[in-house]
Structure formats: C-alpha cells, structure tokens
PDB file of C-alpha atoms in Angstrom:
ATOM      1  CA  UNK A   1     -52.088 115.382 -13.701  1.00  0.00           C
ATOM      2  CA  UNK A   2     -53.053 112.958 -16.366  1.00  0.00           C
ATOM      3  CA  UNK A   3     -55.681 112.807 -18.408  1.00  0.00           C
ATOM      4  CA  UNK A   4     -57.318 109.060 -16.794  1.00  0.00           C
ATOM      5  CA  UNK A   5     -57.109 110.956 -13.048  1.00  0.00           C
ATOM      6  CA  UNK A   6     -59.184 114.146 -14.915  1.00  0.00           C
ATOM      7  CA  UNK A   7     -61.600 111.429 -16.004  1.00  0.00           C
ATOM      8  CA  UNK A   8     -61.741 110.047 -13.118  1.00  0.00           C
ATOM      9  CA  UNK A   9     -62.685 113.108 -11.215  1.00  0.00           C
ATOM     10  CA  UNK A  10     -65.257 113.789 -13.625  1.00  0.00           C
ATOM     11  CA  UNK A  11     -67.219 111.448 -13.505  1.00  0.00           C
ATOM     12  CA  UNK A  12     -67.061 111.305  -9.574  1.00  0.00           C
ATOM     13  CA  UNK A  13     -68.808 114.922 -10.235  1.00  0.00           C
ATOM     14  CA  UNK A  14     -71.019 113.612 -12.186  1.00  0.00           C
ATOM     15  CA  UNK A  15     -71.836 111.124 -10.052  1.00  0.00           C
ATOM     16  CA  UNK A  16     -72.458 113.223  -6.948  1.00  0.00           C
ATOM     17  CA  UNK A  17     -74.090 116.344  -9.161  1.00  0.00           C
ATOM     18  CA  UNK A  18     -76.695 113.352 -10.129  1.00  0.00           C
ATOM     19  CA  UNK A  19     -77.302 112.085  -6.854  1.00  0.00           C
ATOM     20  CA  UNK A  20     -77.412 116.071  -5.712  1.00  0.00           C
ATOM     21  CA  UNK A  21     -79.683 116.380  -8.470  1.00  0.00           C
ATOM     22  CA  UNK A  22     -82.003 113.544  -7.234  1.00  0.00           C
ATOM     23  CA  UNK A  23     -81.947 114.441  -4.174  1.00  0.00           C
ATOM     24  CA  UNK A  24     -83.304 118.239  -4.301  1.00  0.00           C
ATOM     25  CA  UNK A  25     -86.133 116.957  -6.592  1.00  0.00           C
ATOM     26  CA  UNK A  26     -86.992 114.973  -3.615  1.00  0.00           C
ATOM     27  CA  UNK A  27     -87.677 117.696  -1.762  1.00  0.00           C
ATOM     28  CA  UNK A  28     -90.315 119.298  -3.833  1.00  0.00           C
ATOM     29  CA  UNK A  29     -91.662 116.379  -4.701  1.00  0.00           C
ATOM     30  CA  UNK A  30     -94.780 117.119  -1.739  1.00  0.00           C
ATOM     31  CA  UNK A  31     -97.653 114.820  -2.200  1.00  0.00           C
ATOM     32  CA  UNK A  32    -101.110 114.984   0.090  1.00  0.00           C
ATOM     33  CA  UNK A  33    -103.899 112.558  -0.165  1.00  0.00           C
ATOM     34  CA  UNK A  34    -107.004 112.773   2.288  1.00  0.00           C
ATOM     35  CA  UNK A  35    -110.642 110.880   2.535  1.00  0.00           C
ATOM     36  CA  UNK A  36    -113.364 111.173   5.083  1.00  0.00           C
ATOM     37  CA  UNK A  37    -116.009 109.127   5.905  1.00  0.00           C
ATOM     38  CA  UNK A  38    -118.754 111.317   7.691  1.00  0.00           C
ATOM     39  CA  UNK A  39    -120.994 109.476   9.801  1.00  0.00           C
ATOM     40  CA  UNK A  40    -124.260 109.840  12.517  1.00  0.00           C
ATOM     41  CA  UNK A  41    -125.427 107.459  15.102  1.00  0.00           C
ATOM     42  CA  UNK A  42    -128.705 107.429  16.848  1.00  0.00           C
ATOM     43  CA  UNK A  43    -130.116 105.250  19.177  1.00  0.00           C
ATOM     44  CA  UNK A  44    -132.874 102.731  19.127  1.00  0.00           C
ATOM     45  CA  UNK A  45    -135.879 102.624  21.317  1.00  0.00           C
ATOM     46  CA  UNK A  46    -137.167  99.318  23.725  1.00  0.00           C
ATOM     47  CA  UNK A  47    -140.591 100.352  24.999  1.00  0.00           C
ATOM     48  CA  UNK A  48    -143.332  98.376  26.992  1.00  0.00           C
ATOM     49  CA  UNK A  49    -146.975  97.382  26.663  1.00  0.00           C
ATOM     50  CA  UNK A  50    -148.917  95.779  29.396  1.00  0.00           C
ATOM     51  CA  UNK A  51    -152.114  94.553  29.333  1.00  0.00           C
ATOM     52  CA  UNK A  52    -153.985  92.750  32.320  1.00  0.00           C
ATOM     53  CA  UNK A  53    -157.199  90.335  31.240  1.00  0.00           C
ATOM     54  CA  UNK A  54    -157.392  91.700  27.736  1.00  0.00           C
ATOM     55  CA  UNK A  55    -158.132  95.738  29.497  1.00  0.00           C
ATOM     56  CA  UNK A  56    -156.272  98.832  28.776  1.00  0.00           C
ATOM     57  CA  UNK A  57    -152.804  99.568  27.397  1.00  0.00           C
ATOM     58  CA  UNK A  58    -150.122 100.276  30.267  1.00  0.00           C
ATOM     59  CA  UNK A  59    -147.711 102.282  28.707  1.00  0.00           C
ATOM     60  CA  UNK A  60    -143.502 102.171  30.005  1.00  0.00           C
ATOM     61  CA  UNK A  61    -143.305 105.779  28.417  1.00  0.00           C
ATOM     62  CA  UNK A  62    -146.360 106.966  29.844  1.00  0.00           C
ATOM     63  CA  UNK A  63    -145.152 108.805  32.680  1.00  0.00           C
ATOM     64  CA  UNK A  64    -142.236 111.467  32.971  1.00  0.00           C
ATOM     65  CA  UNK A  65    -140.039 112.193  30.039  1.00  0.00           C
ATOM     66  CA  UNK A  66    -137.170 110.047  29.096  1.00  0.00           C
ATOM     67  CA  UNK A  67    -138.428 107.853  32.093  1.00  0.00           C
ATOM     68  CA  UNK A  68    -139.964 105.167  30.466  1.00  0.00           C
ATOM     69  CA  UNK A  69    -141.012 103.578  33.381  1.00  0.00           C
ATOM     70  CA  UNK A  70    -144.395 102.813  34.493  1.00  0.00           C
ATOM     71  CA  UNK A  71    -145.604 101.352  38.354  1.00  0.00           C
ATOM     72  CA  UNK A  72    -149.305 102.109  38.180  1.00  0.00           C
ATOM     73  CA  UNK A  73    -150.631  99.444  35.815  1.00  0.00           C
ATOM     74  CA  UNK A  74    -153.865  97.656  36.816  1.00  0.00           C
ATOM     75  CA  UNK A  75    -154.007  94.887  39.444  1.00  0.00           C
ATOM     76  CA  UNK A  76    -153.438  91.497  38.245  1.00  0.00           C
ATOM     77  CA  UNK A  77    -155.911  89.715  40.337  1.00  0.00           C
ATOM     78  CA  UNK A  78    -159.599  89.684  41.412  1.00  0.00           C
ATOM     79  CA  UNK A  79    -160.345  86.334  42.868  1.00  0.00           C
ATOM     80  CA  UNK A  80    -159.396  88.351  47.087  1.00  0.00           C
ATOM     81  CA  UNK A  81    -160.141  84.700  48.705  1.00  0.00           C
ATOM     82  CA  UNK A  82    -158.619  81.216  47.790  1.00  0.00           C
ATOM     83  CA  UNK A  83    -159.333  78.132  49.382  1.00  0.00           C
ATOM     84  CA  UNK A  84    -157.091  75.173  49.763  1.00  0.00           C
ATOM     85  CA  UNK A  85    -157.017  73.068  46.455  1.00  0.00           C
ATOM     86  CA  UNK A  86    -157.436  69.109  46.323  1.00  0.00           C
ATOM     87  CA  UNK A  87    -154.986  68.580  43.169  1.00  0.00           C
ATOM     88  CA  UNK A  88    -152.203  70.187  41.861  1.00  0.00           C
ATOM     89  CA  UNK A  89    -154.274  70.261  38.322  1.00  0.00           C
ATOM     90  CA  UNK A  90    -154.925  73.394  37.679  1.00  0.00           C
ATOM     91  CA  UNK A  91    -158.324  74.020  36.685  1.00  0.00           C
ATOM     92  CA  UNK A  92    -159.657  75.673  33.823  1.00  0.00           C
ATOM     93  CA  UNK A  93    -160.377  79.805  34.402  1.00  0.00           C
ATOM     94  CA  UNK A  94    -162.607  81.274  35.557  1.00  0.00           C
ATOM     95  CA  UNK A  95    -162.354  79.677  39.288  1.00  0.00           C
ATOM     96  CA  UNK A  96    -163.322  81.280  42.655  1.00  0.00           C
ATOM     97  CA  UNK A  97    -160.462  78.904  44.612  1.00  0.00           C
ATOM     98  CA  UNK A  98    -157.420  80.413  43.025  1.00  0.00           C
ATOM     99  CA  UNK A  99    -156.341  83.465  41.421  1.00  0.00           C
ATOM    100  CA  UNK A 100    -155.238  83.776  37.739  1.00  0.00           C
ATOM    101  CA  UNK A 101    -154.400  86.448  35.672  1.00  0.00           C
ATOM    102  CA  UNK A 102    -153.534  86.851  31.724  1.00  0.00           C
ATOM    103  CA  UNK A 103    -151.073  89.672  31.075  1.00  0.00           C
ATOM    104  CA  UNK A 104    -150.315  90.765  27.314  1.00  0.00           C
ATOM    105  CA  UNK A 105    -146.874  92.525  27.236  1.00  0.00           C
ATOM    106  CA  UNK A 106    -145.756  93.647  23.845  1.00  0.00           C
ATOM    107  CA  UNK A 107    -142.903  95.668  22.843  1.00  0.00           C
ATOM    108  CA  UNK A 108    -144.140  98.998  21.932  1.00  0.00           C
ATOM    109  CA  UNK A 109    -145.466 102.385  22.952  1.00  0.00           C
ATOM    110  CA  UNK A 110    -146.862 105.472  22.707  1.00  0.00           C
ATOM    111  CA  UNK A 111    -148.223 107.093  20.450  1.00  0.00           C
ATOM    112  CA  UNK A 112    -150.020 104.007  18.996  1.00  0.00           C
ATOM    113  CA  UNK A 113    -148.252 101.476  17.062  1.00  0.00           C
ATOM    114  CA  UNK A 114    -145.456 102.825  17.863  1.00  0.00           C
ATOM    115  CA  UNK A 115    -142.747  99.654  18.268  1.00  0.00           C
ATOM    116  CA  UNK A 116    -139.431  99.442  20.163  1.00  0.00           C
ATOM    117  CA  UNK A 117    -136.923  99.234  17.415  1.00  0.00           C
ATOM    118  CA  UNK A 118    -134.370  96.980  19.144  1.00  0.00           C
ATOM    119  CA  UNK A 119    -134.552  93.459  20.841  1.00  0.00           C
ATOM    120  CA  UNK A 120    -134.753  92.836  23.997  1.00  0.00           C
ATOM    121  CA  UNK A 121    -134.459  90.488  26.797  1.00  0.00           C
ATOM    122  CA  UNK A 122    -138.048  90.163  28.408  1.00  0.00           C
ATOM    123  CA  UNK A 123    -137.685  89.870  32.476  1.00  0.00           C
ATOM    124  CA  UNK A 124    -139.937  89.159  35.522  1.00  0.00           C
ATOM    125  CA  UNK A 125    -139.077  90.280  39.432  1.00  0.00           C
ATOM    126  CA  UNK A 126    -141.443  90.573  42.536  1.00  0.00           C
ATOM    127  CA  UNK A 127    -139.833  93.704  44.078  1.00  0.00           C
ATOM    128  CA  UNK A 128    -141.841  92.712  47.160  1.00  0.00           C
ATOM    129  CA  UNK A 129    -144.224  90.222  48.513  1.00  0.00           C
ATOM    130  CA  UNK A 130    -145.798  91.174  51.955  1.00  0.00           C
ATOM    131  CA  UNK A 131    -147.847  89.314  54.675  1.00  0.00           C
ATOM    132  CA  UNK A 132    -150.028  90.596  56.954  1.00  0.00           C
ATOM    133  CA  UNK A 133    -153.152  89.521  58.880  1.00  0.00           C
ATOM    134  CA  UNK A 134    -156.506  89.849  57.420  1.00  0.00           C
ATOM    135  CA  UNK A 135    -158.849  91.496  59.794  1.00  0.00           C
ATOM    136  CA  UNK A 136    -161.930  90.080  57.597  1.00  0.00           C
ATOM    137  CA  UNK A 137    -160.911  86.246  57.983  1.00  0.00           C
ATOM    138  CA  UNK A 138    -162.182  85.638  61.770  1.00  0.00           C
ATOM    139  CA  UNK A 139    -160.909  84.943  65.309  1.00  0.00           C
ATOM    140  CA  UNK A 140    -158.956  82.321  64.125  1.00  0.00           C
ATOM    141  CA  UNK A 141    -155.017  83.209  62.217  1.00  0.00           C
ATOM    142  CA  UNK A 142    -153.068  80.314  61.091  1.00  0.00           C
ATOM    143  CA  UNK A 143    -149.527  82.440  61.940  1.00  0.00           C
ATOM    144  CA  UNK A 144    -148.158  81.313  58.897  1.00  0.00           C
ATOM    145  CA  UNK A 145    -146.302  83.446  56.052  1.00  0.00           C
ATOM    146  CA  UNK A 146    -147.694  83.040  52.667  1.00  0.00           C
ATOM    147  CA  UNK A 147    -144.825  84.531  51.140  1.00  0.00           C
ATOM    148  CA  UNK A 148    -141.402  83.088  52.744  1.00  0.00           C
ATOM    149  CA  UNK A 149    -141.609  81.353  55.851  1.00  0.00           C
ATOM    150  CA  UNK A 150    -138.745  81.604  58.194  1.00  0.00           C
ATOM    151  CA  UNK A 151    -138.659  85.142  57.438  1.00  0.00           C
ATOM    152  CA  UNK A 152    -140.110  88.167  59.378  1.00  0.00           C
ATOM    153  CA  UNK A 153    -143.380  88.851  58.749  1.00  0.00           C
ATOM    154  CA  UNK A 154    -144.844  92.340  58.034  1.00  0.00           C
ATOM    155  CA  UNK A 155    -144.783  94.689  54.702  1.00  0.00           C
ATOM    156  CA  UNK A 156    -141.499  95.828  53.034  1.00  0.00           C
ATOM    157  CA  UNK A 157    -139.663  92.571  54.446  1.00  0.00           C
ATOM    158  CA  UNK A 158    -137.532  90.589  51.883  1.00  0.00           C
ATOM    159  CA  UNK A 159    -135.810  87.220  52.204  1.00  0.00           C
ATOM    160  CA  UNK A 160    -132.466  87.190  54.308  1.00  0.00           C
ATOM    161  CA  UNK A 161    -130.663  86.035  51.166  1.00  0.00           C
ATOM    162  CA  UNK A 162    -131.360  84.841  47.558  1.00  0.00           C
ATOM    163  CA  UNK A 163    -132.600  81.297  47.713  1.00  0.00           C
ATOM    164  CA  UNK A 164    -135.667  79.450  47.906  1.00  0.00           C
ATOM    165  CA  UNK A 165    -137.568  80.329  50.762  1.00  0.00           C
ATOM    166  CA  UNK A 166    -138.747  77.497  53.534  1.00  0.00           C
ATOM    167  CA  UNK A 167    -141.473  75.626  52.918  1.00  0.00           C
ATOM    168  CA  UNK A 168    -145.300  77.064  53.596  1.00  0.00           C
ATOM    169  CA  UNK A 169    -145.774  79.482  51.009  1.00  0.00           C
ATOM    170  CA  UNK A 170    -148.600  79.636  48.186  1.00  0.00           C
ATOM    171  CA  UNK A 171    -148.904  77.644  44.743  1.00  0.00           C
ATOM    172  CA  UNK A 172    -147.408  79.973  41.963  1.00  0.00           C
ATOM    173  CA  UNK A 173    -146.453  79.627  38.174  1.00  0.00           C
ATOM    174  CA  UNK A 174    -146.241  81.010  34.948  1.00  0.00           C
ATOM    175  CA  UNK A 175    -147.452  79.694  31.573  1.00  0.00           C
ATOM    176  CA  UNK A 176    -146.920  81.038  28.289  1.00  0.00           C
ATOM    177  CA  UNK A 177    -149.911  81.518  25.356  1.00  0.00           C
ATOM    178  CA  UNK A 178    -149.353  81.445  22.030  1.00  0.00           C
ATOM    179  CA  UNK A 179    -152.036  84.134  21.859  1.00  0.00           C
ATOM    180  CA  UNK A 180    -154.766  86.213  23.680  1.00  0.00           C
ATOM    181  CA  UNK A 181    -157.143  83.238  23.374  1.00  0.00           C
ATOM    182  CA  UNK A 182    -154.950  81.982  26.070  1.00  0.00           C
ATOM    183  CA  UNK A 183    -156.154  78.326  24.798  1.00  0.00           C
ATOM    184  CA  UNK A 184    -152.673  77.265  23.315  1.00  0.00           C
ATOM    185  CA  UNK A 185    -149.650  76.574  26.104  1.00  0.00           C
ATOM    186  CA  UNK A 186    -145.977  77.512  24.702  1.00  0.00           C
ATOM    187  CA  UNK A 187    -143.363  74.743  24.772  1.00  0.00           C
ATOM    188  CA  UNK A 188    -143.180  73.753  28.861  1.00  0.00           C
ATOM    189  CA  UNK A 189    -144.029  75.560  31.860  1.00  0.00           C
ATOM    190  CA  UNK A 190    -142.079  78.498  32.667  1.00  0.00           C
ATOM    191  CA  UNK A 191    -142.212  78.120  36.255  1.00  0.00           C
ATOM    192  CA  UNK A 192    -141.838  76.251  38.195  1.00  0.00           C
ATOM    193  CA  UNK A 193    -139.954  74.227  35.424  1.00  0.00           C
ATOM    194  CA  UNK A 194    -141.862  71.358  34.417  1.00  0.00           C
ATOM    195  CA  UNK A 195    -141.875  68.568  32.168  1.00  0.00           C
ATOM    196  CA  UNK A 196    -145.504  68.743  31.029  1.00  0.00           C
ATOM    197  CA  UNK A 197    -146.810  71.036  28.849  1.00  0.00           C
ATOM    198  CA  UNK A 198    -149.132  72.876  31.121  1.00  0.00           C
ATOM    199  CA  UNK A 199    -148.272  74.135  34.620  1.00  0.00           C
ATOM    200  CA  UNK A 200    -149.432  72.282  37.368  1.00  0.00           C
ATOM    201  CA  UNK A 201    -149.674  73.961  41.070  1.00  0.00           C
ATOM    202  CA  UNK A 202    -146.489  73.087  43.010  1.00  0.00           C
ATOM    203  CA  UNK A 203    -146.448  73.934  47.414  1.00  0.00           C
ATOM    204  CA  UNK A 204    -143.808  76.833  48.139  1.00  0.00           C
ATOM    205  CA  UNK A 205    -143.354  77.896  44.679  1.00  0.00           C
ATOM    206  CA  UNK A 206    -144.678  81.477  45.738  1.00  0.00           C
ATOM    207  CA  UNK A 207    -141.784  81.389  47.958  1.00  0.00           C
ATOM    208  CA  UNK A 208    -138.952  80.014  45.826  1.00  0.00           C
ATOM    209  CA  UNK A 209    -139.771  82.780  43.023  1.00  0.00           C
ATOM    210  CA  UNK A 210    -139.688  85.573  45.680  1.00  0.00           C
ATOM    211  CA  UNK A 211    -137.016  83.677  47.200  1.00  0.00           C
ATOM    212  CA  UNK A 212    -134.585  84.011  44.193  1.00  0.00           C
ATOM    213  CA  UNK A 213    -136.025  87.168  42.255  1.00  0.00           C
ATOM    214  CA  UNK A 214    -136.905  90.042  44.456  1.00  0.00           C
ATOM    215  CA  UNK A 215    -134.507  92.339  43.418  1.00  0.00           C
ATOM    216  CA  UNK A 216    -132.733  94.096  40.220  1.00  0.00           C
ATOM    217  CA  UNK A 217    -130.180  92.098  40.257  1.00  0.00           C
ATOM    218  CA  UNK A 218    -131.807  88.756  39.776  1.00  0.00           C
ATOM    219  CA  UNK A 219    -134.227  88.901  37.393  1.00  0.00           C
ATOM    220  CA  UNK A 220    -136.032  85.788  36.435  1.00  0.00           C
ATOM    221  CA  UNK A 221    -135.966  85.501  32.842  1.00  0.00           C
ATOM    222  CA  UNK A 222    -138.156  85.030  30.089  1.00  0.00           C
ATOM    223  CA  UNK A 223    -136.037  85.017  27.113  1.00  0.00           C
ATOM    224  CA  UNK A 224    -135.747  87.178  24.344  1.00  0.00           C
ATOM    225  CA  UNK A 225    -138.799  89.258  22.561  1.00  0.00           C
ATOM    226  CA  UNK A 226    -138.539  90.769  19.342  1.00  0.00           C
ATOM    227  CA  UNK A 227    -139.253  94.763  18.387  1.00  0.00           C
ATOM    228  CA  UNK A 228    -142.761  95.205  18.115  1.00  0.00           C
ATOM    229  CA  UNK A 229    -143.598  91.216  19.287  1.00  0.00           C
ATOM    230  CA  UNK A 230    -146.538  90.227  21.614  1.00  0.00           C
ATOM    231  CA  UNK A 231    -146.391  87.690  23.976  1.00  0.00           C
ATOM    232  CA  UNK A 232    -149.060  86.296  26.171  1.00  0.00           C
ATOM    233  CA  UNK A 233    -148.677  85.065  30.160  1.00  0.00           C
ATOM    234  CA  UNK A 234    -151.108  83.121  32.507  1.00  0.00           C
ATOM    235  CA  UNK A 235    -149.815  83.970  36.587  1.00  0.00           C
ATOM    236  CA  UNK A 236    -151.151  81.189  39.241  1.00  0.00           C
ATOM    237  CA  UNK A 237    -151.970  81.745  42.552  1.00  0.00           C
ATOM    238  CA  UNK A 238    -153.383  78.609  44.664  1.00  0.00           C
ATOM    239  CA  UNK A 239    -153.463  77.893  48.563  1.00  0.00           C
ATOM    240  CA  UNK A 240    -151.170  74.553  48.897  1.00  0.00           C
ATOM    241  CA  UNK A 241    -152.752  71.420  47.959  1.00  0.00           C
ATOM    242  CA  UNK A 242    -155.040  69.998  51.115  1.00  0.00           C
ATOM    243  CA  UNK A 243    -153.748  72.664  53.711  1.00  0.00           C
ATOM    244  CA  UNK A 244    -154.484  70.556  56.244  1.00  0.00           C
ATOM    245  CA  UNK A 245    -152.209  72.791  58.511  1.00  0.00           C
ATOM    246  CA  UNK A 246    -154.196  75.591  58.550  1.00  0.00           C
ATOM    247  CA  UNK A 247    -150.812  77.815  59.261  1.00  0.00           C
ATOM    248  CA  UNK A 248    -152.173  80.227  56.546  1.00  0.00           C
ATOM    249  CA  UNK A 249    -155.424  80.887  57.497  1.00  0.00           C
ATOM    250  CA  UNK A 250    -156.971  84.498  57.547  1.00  0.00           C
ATOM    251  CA  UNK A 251    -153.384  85.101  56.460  1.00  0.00           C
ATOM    252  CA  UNK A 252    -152.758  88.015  53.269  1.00  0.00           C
ATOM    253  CA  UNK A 253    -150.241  87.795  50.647  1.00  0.00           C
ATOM    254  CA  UNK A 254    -150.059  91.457  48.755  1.00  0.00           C
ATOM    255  CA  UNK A 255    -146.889  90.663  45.626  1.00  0.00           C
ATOM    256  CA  UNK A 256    -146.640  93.143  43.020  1.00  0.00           C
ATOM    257  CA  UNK A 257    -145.169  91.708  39.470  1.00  0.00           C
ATOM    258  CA  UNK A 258    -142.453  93.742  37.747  1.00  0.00           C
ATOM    259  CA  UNK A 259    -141.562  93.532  34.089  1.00  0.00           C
ATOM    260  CA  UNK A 260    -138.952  94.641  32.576  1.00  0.00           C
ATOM    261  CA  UNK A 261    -137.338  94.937  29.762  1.00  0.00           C
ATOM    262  CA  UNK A 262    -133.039  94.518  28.540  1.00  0.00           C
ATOM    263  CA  UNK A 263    -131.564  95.242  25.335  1.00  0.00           C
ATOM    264  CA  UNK A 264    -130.261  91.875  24.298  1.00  0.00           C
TER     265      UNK A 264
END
C-alpha cells in the first residue's frame, strides 16, 4: 500500500473520529430552562340601589345569598286617580291629575357605601301591566284597556307579540335628572324620544313601552352607569289628552317597573 493511500485513510479516521467525537458530546449536552407566571382571578361585583321619592334604600343584595335580586321595593306612585289632561305639557309636580314618581338608582349595596366595582349597562322592563275594573269608579266602565288595547284584558296578560300596542292606552315617559333636586332635565327625553328637552305626555305611549319591553329579552335601555354612579329618573303617568272617549273610565292600570342591571 503506499504511503499517500495510508494518508488518505487517516485522515478519513480522523475525520469520522471528529464528527464521532462531536456527536457523543451532543448527547450530554442536556439543557432545561423553565418560568412560571402564577396568577389569581376574582370577580367584580354590579349591585343595585333604588330609591323611590327620595325614601329608603332598596337593596339588589338584600334578599337571599348570592341572589342579588330584589322585587319588594316601595310603590312608585301615590296619585290612585288621574283625570284626563288638556295639554300634553306636563305640569310641574306635585299634581293630583297624573302620577309621577322620582326614582334614585345608584350602583351600590350593602353594607353601606359599598359600590359595584364594574360597569354596567343600566336597563328598564315592565314585566307586566294589568287591567282590571275598578269597583270604586261607579256604574259607568268605559271597556277600554289602559295598558294595550286589542289585547285581552285581565291580570297576567301580555301583548300577543313585541310591538307597539293599539292605540288607547295611558300617557307615559321617562326623564332623566341631573340630580335629586330633580330641577335639571338630562340631554332629551328618554321616552318617548323627543326632540325637546323635557318630556311632554304623548297618547298610547303606556302601551308602546309595554308593547316592546315586557320581557327579559327586550330590555329598554338606559345606557351605561358607572361603579358606584347615581342617576336620577322622573316616570309619567297621564290619562290621554281630552279623553273625550271615555273608553277608560273607572278602568285600572296596575304596571310594576323593573330595573336591572348588565355588565357592559
């Protein structure tokens, strides 16, 4: 064999003892890296305040635990008669002709001072809105249904379908304060939707809100309210303007108002 095919085979071992070489350092060569991020969640809180005419607290969280709903807060309204108005002005509270009430709902709870700590979507609903005769009012019963015409009449009865009821039904609307003065309106009406500042009494508005928010799924709402905010509410109730008709004498509307809150 000569000595260039010697040389030749060794560096071929060399080569291939140096890759062998390389290649069992590789396999001790075991590296471990690890980081960990621990972490906690909790949840936030939305709770509800209700106040009617400036009276006691209604508390959400007052009743059962984790519950945090409340259906026994105080009755809106006082005025148990209204009369027919002449204009769709409506006039300054107090007033024995129509029914108002101011209701103060902040986000918060008990105990005390307790606020939600999350946002929230503020929401309005009448779950139900029944007519029935009054027994007081006379011989004399105008037949009609203060709530939605065209629909049965009697308690626990809710419109055939969401929509504004027929026409016939009371004056209704909502106005927003900028405080519990209740002198200052907010921006426009709320509803009905008006151009002017302050709400004016509209016929059949009782009926269009039932109409289109009776139940949880359409909630009529009232924008967004901050944890721990306040905000202030004026509620309408007026016999239609010159009721010439009589259709809703010695006629009773009984409505309950339910407010809810959504995280946003």
């Amino acid at each position: 064999m000569s000595s260039n095919t010697i040389k030749k085979l060794l560096l071929s071992l060399i080569v291939v003892g140096v890759l062998a070489s390389f290649t069992a350092r590789g396999t001790f060569a075991v590296f471990n890296s690890s980081t960990r991020n621990p972490a906690s969640i909790a949840t936030g809180s939305i709770l509800m305040t209700n106040s009617v005419g400036g009276g006691s607290n209604c508390y959400s969280d007052l009743t059962a635990a984790n519950n945090n709903v409340n259906t026994g807060c105080t009755q809106p309204f006082s005025t148990t008669t209204l009369y027919p108005i002449l204009s769709s002005t409506a006039p300054t509270p107090p007033q024995t002709t129509v029914a108002y009430a101011d209701i103060t709902i902040t986000s918060a709870g008990l105990p005390v001072s307790t606020n939600s700590t999350l946002p929230a979507t503020l929401m309005l609903t009448m779950p139900n809105c029944d007519a029935s005769n009054n027994a007081t009012a006379g011989a004399y019963l105008g037949g009609g249904n203060p709530c939605c015409p065209g629909d049965a009449f009697g308690a626990g009865v809710l419109p055939a379908s969401v929509g504004n009821c027929p026409t016939g039904s009371l004056d209704f609307f909502i106005q927003e304060y900028t405080s519990s003065a209740f002198t200052t309106p907010v921006s426009s009406c709320l509803f009905p939707v008006q151009s002017s500042t302050t709400c004016t009494f509209l016929d059949d508005t009782l009926g269009q809100f039932f109409g289109n928010y009776h139940d949880i799924s359409h909630y009529f709402s009232l924008g967004s309210i901050a944890a721990g905010a306040t905000r202030y509410f004026r509620i309408g109730v007026a016999e239609p303007i010159d009721d010439v008709g009589n259709y809703l004498q010695g006629e009773t509307a009984t409505f309950s108002l339910y407010w809810h809150m959504e995280q946003q």
